[in-house]
CSV table of C-alpha atoms in Angstrom, one decimal:
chain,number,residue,atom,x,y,z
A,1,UNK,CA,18.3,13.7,24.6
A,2,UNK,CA,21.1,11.6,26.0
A,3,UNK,CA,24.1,13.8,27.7
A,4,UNK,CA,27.2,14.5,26.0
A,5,UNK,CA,30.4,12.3,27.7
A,6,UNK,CA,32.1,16.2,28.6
A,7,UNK,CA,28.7,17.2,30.3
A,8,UNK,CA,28.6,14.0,32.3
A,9,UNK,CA,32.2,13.7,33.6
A,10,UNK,CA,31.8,16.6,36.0
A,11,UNK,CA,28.9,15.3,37.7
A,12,UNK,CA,30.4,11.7,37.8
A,13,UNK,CA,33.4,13.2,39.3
A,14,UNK,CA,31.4,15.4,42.0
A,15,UNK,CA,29.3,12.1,42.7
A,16,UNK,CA,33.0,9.8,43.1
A,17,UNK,CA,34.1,12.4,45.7
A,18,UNK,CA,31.1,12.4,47.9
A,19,UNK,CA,31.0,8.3,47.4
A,20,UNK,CA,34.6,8.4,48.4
A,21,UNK,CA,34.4,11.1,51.6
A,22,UNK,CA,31.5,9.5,52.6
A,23,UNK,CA,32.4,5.6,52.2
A,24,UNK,CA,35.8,5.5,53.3
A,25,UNK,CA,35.3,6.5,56.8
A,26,UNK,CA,32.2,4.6,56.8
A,27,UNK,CA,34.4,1.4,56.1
A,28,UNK,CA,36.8,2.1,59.0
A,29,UNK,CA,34.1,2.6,61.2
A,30,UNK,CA,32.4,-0.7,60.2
A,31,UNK,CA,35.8,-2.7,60.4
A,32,UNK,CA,36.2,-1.2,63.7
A,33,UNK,CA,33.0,-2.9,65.4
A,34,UNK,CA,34.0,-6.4,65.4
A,35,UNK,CA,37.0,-5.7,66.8
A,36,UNK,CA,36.0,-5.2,70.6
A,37,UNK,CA,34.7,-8.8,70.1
A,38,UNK,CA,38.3,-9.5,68.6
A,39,UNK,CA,40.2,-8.1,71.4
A,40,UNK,CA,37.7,-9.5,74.3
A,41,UNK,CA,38.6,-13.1,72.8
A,42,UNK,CA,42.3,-12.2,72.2
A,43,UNK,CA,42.5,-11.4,75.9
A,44,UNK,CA,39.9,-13.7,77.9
A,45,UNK,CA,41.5,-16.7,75.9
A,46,UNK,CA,44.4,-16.6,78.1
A,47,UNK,CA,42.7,-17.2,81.5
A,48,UNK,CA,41.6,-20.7,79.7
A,49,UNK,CA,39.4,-22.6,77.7
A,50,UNK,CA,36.2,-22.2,79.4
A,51,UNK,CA,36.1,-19.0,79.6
A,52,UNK,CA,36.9,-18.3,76.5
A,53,UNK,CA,33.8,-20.9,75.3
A,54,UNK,CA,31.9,-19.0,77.7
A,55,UNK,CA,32.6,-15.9,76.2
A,56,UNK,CA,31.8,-16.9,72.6
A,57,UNK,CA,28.3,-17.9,73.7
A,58,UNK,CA,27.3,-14.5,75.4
A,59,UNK,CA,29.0,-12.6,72.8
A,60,UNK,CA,27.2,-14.3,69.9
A,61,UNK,CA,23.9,-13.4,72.1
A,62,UNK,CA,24.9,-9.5,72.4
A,63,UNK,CA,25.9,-9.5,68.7
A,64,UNK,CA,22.3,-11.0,68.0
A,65,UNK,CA,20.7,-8.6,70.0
A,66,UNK,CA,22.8,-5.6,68.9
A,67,UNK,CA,22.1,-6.4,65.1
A,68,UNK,CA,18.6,-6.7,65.0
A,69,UNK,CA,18.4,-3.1,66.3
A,70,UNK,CA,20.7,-1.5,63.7
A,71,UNK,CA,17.5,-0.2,62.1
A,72,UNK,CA,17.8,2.5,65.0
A,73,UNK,CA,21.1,3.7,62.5
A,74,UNK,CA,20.0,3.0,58.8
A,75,UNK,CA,16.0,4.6,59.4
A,76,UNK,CA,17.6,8.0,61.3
A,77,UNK,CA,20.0,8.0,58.7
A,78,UNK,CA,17.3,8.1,56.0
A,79,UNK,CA,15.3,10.6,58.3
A,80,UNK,CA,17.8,13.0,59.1
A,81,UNK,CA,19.2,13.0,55.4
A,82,UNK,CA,15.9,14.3,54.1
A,83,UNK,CA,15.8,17.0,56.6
A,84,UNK,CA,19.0,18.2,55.7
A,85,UNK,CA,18.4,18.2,51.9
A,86,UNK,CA,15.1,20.0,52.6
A,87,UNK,CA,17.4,22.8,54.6
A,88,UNK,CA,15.6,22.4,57.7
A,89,UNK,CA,19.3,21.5,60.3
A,90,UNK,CA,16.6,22.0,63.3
A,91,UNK,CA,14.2,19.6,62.2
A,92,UNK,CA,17.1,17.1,61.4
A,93,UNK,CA,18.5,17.2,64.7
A,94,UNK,CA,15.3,16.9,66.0
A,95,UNK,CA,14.4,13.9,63.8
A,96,UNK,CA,17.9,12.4,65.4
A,97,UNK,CA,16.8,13.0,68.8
A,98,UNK,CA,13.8,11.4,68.5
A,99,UNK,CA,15.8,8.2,67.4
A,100,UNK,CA,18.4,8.6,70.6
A,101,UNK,CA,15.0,8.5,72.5
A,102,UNK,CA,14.1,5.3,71.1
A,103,UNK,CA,17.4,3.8,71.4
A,104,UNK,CA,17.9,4.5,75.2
A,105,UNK,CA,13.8,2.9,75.7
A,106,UNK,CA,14.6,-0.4,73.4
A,107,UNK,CA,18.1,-0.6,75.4
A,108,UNK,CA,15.9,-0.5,78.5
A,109,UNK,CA,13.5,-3.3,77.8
A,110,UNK,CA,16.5,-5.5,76.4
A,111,UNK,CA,17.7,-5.1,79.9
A,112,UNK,CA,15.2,-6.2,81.4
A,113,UNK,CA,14.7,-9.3,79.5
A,114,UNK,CA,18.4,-10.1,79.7
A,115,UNK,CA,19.1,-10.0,83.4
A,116,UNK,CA,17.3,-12.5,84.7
A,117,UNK,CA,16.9,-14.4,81.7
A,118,UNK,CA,20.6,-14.9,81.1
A,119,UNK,CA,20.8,-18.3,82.6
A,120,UNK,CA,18.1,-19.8,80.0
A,121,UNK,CA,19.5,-17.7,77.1
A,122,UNK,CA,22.9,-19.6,77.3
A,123,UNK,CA,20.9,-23.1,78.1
A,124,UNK,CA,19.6,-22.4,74.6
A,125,UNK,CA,23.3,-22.4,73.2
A,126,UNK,CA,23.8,-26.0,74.8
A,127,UNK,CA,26.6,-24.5,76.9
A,128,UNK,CA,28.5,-27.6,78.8
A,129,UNK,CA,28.0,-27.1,82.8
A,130,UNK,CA,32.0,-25.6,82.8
A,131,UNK,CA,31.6,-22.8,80.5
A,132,UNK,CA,27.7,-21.7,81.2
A,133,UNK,CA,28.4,-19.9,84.5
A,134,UNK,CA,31.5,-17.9,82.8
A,135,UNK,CA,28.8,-17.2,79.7
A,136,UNK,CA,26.0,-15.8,82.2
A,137,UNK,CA,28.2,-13.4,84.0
A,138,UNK,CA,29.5,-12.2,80.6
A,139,UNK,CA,26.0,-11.7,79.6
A,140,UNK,CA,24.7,-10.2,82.5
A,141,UNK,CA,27.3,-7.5,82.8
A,142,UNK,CA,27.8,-6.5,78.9
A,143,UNK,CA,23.6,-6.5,78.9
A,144,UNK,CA,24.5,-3.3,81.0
A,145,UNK,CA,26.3,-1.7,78.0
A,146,UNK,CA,23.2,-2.2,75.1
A,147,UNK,CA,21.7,0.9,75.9
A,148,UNK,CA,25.3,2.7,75.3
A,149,UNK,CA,25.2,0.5,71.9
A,150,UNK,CA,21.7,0.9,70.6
A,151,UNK,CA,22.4,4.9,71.2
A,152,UNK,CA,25.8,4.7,69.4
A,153,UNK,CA,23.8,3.0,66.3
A,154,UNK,CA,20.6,5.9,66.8
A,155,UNK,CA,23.7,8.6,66.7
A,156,UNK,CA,25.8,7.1,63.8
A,157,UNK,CA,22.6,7.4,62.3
A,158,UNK,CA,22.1,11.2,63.0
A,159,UNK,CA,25.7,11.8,61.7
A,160,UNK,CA,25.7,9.8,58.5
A,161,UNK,CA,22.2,11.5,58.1
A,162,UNK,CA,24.2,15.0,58.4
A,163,UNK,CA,26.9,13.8,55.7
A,164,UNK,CA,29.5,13.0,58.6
A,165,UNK,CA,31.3,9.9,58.7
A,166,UNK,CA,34.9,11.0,60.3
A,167,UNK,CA,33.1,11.8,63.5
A,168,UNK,CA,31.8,8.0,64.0
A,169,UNK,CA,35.4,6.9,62.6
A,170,UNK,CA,37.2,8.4,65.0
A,171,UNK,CA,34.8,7.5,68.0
A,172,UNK,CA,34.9,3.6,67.1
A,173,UNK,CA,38.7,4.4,66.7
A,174,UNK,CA,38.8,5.8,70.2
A,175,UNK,CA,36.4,3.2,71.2
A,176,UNK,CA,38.6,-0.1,70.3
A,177,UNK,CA,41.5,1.6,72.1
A,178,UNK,CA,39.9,1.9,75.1
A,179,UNK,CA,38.4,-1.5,75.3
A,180,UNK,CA,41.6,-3.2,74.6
A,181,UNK,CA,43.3,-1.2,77.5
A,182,UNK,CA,40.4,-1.4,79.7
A,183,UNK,CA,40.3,-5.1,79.1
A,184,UNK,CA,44.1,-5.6,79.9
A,185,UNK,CA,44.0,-3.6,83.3
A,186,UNK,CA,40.4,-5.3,84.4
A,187,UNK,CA,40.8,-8.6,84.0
A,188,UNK,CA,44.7,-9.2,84.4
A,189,UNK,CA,45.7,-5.9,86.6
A,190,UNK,CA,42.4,-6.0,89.1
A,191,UNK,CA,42.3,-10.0,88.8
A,192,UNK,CA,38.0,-9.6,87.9
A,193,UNK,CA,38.8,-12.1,85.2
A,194,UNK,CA,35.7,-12.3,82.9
A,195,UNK,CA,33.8,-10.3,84.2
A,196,UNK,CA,36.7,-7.5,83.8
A,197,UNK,CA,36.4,-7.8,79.8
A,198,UNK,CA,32.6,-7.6,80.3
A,199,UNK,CA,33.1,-4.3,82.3
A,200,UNK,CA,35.8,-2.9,80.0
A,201,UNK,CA,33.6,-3.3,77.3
A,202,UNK,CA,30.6,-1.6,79.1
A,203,UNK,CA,32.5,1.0,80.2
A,204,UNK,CA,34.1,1.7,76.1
A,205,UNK,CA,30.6,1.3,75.2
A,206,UNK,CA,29.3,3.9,77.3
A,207,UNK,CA,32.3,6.6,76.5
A,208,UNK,CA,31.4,6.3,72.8
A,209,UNK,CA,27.8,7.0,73.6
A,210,UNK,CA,28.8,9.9,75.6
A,211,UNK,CA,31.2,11.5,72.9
A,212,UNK,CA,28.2,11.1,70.4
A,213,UNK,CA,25.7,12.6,72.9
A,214,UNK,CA,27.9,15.6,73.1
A,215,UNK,CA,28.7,16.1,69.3
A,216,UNK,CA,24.9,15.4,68.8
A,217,UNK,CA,23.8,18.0,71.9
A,218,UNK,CA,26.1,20.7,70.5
A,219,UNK,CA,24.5,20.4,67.0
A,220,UNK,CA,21.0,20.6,68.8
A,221,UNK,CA,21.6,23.9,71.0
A,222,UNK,CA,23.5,25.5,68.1
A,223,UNK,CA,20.1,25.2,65.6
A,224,UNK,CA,18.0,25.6,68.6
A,225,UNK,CA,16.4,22.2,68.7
A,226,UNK,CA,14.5,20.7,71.2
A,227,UNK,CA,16.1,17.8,73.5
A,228,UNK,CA,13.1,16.4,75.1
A,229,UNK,CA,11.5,13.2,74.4
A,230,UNK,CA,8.2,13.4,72.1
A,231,UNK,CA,5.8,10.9,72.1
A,232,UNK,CA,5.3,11.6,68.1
A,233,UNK,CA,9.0,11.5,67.1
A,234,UNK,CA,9.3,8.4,68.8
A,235,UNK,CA,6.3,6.8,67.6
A,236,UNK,CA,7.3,8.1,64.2
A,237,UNK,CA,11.0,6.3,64.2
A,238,UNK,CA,9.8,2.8,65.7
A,239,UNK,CA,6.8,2.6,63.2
A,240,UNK,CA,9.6,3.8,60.2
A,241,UNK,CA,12.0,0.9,61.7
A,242,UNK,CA,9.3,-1.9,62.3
A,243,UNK,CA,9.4,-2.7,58.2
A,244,UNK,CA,14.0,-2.4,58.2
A,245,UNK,CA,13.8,-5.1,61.4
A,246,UNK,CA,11.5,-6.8,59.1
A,247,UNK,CA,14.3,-7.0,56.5
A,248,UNK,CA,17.1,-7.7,59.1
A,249,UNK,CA,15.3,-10.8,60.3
A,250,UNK,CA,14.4,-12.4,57.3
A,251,UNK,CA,18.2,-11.7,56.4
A,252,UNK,CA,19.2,-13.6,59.6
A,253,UNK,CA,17.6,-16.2,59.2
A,254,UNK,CA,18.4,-17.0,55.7
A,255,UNK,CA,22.0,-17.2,57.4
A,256,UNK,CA,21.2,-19.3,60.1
A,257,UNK,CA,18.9,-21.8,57.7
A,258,UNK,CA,22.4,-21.4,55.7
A,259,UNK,CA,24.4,-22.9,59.1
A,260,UNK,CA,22.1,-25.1,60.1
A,261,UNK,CA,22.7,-27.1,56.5
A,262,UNK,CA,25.9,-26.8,56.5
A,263,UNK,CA,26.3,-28.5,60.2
A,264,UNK,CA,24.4,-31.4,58.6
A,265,UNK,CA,26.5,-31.9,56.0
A,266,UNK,CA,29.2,-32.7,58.6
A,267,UNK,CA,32.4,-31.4,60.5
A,268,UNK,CA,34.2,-30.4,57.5
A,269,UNK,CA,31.4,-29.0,56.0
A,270,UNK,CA,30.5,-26.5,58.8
A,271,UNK,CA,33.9,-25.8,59.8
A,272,UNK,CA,34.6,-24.8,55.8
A,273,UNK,CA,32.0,-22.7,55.8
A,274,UNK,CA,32.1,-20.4,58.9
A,275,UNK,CA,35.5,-19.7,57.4
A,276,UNK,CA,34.1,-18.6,54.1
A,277,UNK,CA,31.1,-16.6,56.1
A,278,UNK,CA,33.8,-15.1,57.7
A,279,UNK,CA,35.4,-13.9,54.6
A,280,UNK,CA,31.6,-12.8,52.9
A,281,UNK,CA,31.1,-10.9,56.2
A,282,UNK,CA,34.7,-8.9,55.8
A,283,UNK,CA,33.8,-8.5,52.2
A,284,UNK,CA,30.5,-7.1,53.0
A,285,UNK,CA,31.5,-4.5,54.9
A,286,UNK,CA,33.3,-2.9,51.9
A,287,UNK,CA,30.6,-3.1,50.0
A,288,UNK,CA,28.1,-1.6,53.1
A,289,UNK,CA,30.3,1.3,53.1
A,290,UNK,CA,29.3,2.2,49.9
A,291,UNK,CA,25.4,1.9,51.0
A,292,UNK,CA,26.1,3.9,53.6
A,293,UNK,CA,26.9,7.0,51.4
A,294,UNK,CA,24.1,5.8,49.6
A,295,UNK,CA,21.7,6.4,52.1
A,296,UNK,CA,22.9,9.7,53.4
A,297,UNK,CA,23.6,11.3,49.5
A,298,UNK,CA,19.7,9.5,48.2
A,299,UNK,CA,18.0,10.9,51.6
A,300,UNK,CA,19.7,14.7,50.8
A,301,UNK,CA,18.9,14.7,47.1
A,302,UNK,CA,14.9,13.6,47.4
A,303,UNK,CA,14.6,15.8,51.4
A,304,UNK,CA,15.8,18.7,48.3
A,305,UNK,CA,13.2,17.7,46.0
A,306,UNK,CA,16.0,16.6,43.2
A,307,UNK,CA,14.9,13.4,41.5
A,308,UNK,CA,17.4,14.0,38.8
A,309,UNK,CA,20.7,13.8,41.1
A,310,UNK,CA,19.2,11.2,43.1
A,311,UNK,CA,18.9,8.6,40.0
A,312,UNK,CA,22.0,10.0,38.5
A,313,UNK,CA,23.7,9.3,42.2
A,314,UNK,CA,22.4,6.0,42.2
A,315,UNK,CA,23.4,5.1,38.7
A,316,UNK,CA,27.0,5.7,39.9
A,317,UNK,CA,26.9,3.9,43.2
A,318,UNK,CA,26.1,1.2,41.4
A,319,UNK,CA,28.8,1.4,39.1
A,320,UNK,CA,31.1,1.5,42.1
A,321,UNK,CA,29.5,-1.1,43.6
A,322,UNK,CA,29.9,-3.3,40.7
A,323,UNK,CA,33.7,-2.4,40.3
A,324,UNK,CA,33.8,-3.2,44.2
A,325,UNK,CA,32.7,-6.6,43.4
A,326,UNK,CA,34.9,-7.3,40.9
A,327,UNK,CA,37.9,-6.1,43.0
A,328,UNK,CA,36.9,-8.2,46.0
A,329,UNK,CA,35.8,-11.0,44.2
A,330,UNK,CA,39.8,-11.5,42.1
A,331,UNK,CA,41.1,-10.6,45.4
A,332,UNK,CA,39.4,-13.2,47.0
A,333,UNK,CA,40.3,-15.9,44.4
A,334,UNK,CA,44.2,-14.3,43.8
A,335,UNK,CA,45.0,-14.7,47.8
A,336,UNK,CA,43.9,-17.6,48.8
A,337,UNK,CA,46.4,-19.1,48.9
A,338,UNK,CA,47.6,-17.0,51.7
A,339,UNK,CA,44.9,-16.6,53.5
A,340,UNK,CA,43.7,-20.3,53.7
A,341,UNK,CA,46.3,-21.7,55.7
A,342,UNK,CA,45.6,-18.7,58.0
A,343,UNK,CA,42.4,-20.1,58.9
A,344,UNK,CA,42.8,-24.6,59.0
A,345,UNK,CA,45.4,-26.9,58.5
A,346,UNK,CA,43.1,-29.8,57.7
A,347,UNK,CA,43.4,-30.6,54.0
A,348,UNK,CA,39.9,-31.8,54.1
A,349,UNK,CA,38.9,-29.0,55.5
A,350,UNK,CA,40.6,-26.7,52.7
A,351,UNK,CA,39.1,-29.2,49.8
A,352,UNK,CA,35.8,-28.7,50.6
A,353,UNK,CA,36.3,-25.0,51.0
A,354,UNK,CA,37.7,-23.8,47.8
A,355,UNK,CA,35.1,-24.8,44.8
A,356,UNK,CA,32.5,-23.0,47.2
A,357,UNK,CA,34.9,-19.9,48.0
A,358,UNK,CA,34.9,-19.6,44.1
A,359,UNK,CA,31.1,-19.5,43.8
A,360,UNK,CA,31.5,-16.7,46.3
A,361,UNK,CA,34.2,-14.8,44.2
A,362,UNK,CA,32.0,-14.8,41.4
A,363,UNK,CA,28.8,-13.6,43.0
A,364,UNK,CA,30.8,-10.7,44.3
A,365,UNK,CA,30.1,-8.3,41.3
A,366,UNK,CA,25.6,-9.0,42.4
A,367,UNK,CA,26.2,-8.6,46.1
A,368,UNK,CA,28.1,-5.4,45.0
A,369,UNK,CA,24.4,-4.5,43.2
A,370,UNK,CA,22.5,-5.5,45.8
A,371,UNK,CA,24.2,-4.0,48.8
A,372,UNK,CA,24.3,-0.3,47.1
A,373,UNK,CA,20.4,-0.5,45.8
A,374,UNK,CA,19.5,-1.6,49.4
A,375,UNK,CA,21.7,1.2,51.2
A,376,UNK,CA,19.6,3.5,47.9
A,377,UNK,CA,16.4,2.3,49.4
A,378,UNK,CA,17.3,2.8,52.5
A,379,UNK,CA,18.2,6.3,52.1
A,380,UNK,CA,14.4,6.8,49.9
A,381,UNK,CA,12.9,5.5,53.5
A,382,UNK,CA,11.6,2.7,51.6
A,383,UNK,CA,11.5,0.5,54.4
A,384,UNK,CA,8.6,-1.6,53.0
A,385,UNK,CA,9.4,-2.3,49.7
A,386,UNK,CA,12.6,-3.6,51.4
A,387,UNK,CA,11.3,-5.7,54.0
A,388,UNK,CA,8.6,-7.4,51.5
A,389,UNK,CA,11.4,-7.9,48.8
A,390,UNK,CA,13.8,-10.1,51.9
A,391,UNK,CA,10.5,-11.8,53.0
A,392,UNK,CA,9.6,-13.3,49.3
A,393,UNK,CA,14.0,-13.7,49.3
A,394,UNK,CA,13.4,-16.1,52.4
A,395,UNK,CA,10.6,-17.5,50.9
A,396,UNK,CA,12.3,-18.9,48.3
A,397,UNK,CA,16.0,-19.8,50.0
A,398,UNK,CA,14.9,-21.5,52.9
A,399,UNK,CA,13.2,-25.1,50.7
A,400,UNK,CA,15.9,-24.6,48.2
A,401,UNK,CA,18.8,-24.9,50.9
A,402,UNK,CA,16.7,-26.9,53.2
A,403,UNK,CA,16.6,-30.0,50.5
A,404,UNK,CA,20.0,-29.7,49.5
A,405,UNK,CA,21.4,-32.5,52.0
A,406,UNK,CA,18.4,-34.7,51.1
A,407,UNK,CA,18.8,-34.5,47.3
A,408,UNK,CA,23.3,-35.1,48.2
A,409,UNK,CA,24.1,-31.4,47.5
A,410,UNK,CA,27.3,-30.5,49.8
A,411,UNK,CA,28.8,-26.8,51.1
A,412,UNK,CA,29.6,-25.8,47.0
A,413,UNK,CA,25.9,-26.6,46.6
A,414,UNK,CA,24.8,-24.7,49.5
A,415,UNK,CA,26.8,-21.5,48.2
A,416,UNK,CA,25.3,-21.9,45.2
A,417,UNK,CA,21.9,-21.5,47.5
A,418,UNK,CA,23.3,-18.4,48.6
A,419,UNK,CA,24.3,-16.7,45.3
A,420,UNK,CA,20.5,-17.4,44.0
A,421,UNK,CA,19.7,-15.8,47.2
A,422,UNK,CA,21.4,-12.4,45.7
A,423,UNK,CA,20.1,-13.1,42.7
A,424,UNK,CA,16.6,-12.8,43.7
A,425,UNK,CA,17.4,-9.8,46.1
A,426,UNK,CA,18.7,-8.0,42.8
A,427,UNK,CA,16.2,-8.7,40.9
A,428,UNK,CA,13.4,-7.2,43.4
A,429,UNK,CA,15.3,-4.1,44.2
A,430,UNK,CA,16.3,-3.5,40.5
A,431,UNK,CA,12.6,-3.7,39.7
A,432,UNK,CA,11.7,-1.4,42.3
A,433,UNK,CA,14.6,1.3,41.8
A,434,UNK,CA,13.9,1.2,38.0
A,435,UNK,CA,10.6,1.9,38.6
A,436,UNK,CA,11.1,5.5,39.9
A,437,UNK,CA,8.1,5.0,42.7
A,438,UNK,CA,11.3,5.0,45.1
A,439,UNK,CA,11.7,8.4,44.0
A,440,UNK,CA,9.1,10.7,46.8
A,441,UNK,CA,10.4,13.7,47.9
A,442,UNK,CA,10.0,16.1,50.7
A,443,UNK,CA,10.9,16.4,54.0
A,444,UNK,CA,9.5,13.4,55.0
A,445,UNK,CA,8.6,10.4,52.8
């Protein structure tokens, strides 16, 4: 029997203000991250042109590395979720702690690659003989601060998993401030230059692991749950984030097979479209907010065994994420032209941009889709689903977007290449959410 509109609205309504007290932080937080980056540049451009070139090498490196790890947040998120909705706060923290512990080991190995490898990582940029040396101190110092990072992603996952956003709001909040101060006073008021911003950032890294260490510590000794390393746990978070860095690479390189077309296409070409892949990032962090509640609220309902408020929470995430996408993508079309000129001044430049920064606005409602059924499968722990579903993704981008310079396609083309690409990723998590074998509960999936 289908529900009566009056019986529905006060679920929709308690399902809107966990969405909303869940996503909004979550947005801040996410908007926060690629600021430190922001302010590094801001700052290290003034002591000149090859060190700031230097910097944009190593940073893109970090940003590489960091990213392909931020399985350590969305599988702990899942984890934890399910242990809270199963009412078992010990085994939740433990499940986080376990993740920490995994963090801190991956941060150690990246390390250790990273040190002495730093000079052949940049040579693989094709950094001129000016800018390499500032690039491999960068590196070399900020390599330092992944374990801090990879811990703050394991921890952000604990939180989220607990139904706490403000907490890693306010951290990346406090974080950003301290970098930018930091920066200032290391690399103009101690003279270190470069290797200042590299150190400020370290240092900001580390504080924000330490706050969440503390909040995360507290949580443990107040439920009584263990701190030490185990073996198990561990084991049991890598092997539940081998299939999500599955899914992150394939989705990496769909966007670097999507760069490496549009630098054939030519100067313009590229240069229009790291401005619009600018704007589809921004964008996408609105929409990953929303996944983010996703994956906490979807882990709680099914860790409590409730199939029902899981599909009825998903039915409404996606409702929001489709209103999302709307919003963004008449936003994105109603200000351009303010936020063009923002970006280039070449008029080439801005007519090659537009037609394909309207393909863009229009895809916005399906990427709205997409990014709150992934953040649902996320929160279900099903990890392989997702990672087949981006492989077979890849699978079918990377010809169509690999022939578009031979058969004369240009960057309108190419975008075009990128909206079947969230076509297809609907269509393969629709199927699977629809299905219902996303629905397993327990504890643990």
């Amino acid at each position: 029997m289908t529900q009566a509109p009056a019986a529905r609205k006060p679920g929709r309504r308690r399902h809107d203000r966990e969405i909303v007290a869940l996503a909004v932080p979550a947005f801040g937080a996410l908007v926060a991250e690629p600021l430190f980056v922001m302010v590094d540049s801001a700052i290290v451009g003034h002591l000149g042109t090859r060190q700031l070139a230097g910097l944009g090498i190593a940073a893109a490196l970090l940003t590489t590395a960091v990213s392909i790890f931020v399985f350590l947040a969305y599988a702990t998120t899942a984890a934890v979720a399910r242990r809270v909705g199963s009412g078992d706060l010990q085994a939740a923290i433990r499940q986080g702690m376990d993740g920490i512990w995994l963090a801190l080991l991956l941060g150690a190995a990246v390390i250790a690659v990273t040190l002495p490898a730093a000079p052949w990582l940049i040579g693989l940029f094709g950094a001129s003989d000016t800018a390499a040396p500032y690039a491999v101190t960068y590196l070399r110092i900020s390599s330092l601060g992944i374990p801090a990072m990879l811990v703050v992603l394991a921890a952000t996952g604990v939180l989220r998993g607990l139904q706490d956003t403000r907490t890693p709001l306010y951290v990346a909040i406090g974080g950003f401030g301290a970098n930018a101060v930091l920066n200032v006073a290391l690399v103009y008021g101690a003279g270190l230059g470069i290797a200042g911003s590299a150190w400020g950032t370290v240092i900001a890294q580390c504080a924000m692991a330490v706050v969440y260490l503390v909040v995360v510590v507290r949580g443990a000794r107040r439920h009584g749950a263990s701190l030490r390393p185990d073996a198990a746990g561990i084991r049991a978070s890598a092997q539940a984030g081998v299939p999500l860095l599955i899914r992150t690479l394939s989705l990496r390189a769909v966007l670097m097979i999507a760069t490496a077309v549009a630098a054939r296409l030519g100067d313009a070409d590229i240069a229009a479209h790291q401005i619009i892949l600018s704007l589809w990032s921004l964008m996408a962090f609105a929409l990953d907010a929303i996944a983010i509640a996703g994956q906490a609220i979807i882990g709680r309902y099914l860790g409590a065994g409730d199939t029902k408020g899981a599909q009825e929470a998903c039915r409404r995430m996606v409702q929001w994420g489709v209103m999302a996408g709307v919003l963004l993508g008449a936003l994105t079309v109603l200000a351009r032209p303010l936020f063009i000129p923002l970006f280039t001044g070449d008029q080439v430049v801005r007519d090659t941009l537009l037609p394909a920064l309207l393909v863009v606005a229009v895809s916005q409602p399906i990427s709205g889709i997409v990014f709150i059924l992934d953040g649902v499968l996320m929160g279900a722990g099903d990890g392989r689903y997702l990672a087949g579903a981006m492989l077979v993704t890849l699978a079918v981008f990377a010809p169509v977007a690999l022939f578009i310079p031979t058969l004369g396609g240009g960057l309108t083309a190419l975008w075009w290449a990128m909206g079947l690409m969230m076509v297809i990723r609907m269509l393969t998590l629709w199927l699977r959410t629809s299905s219902g074998r996303w629905l397993v509960t327990g504890a643990t999936r």
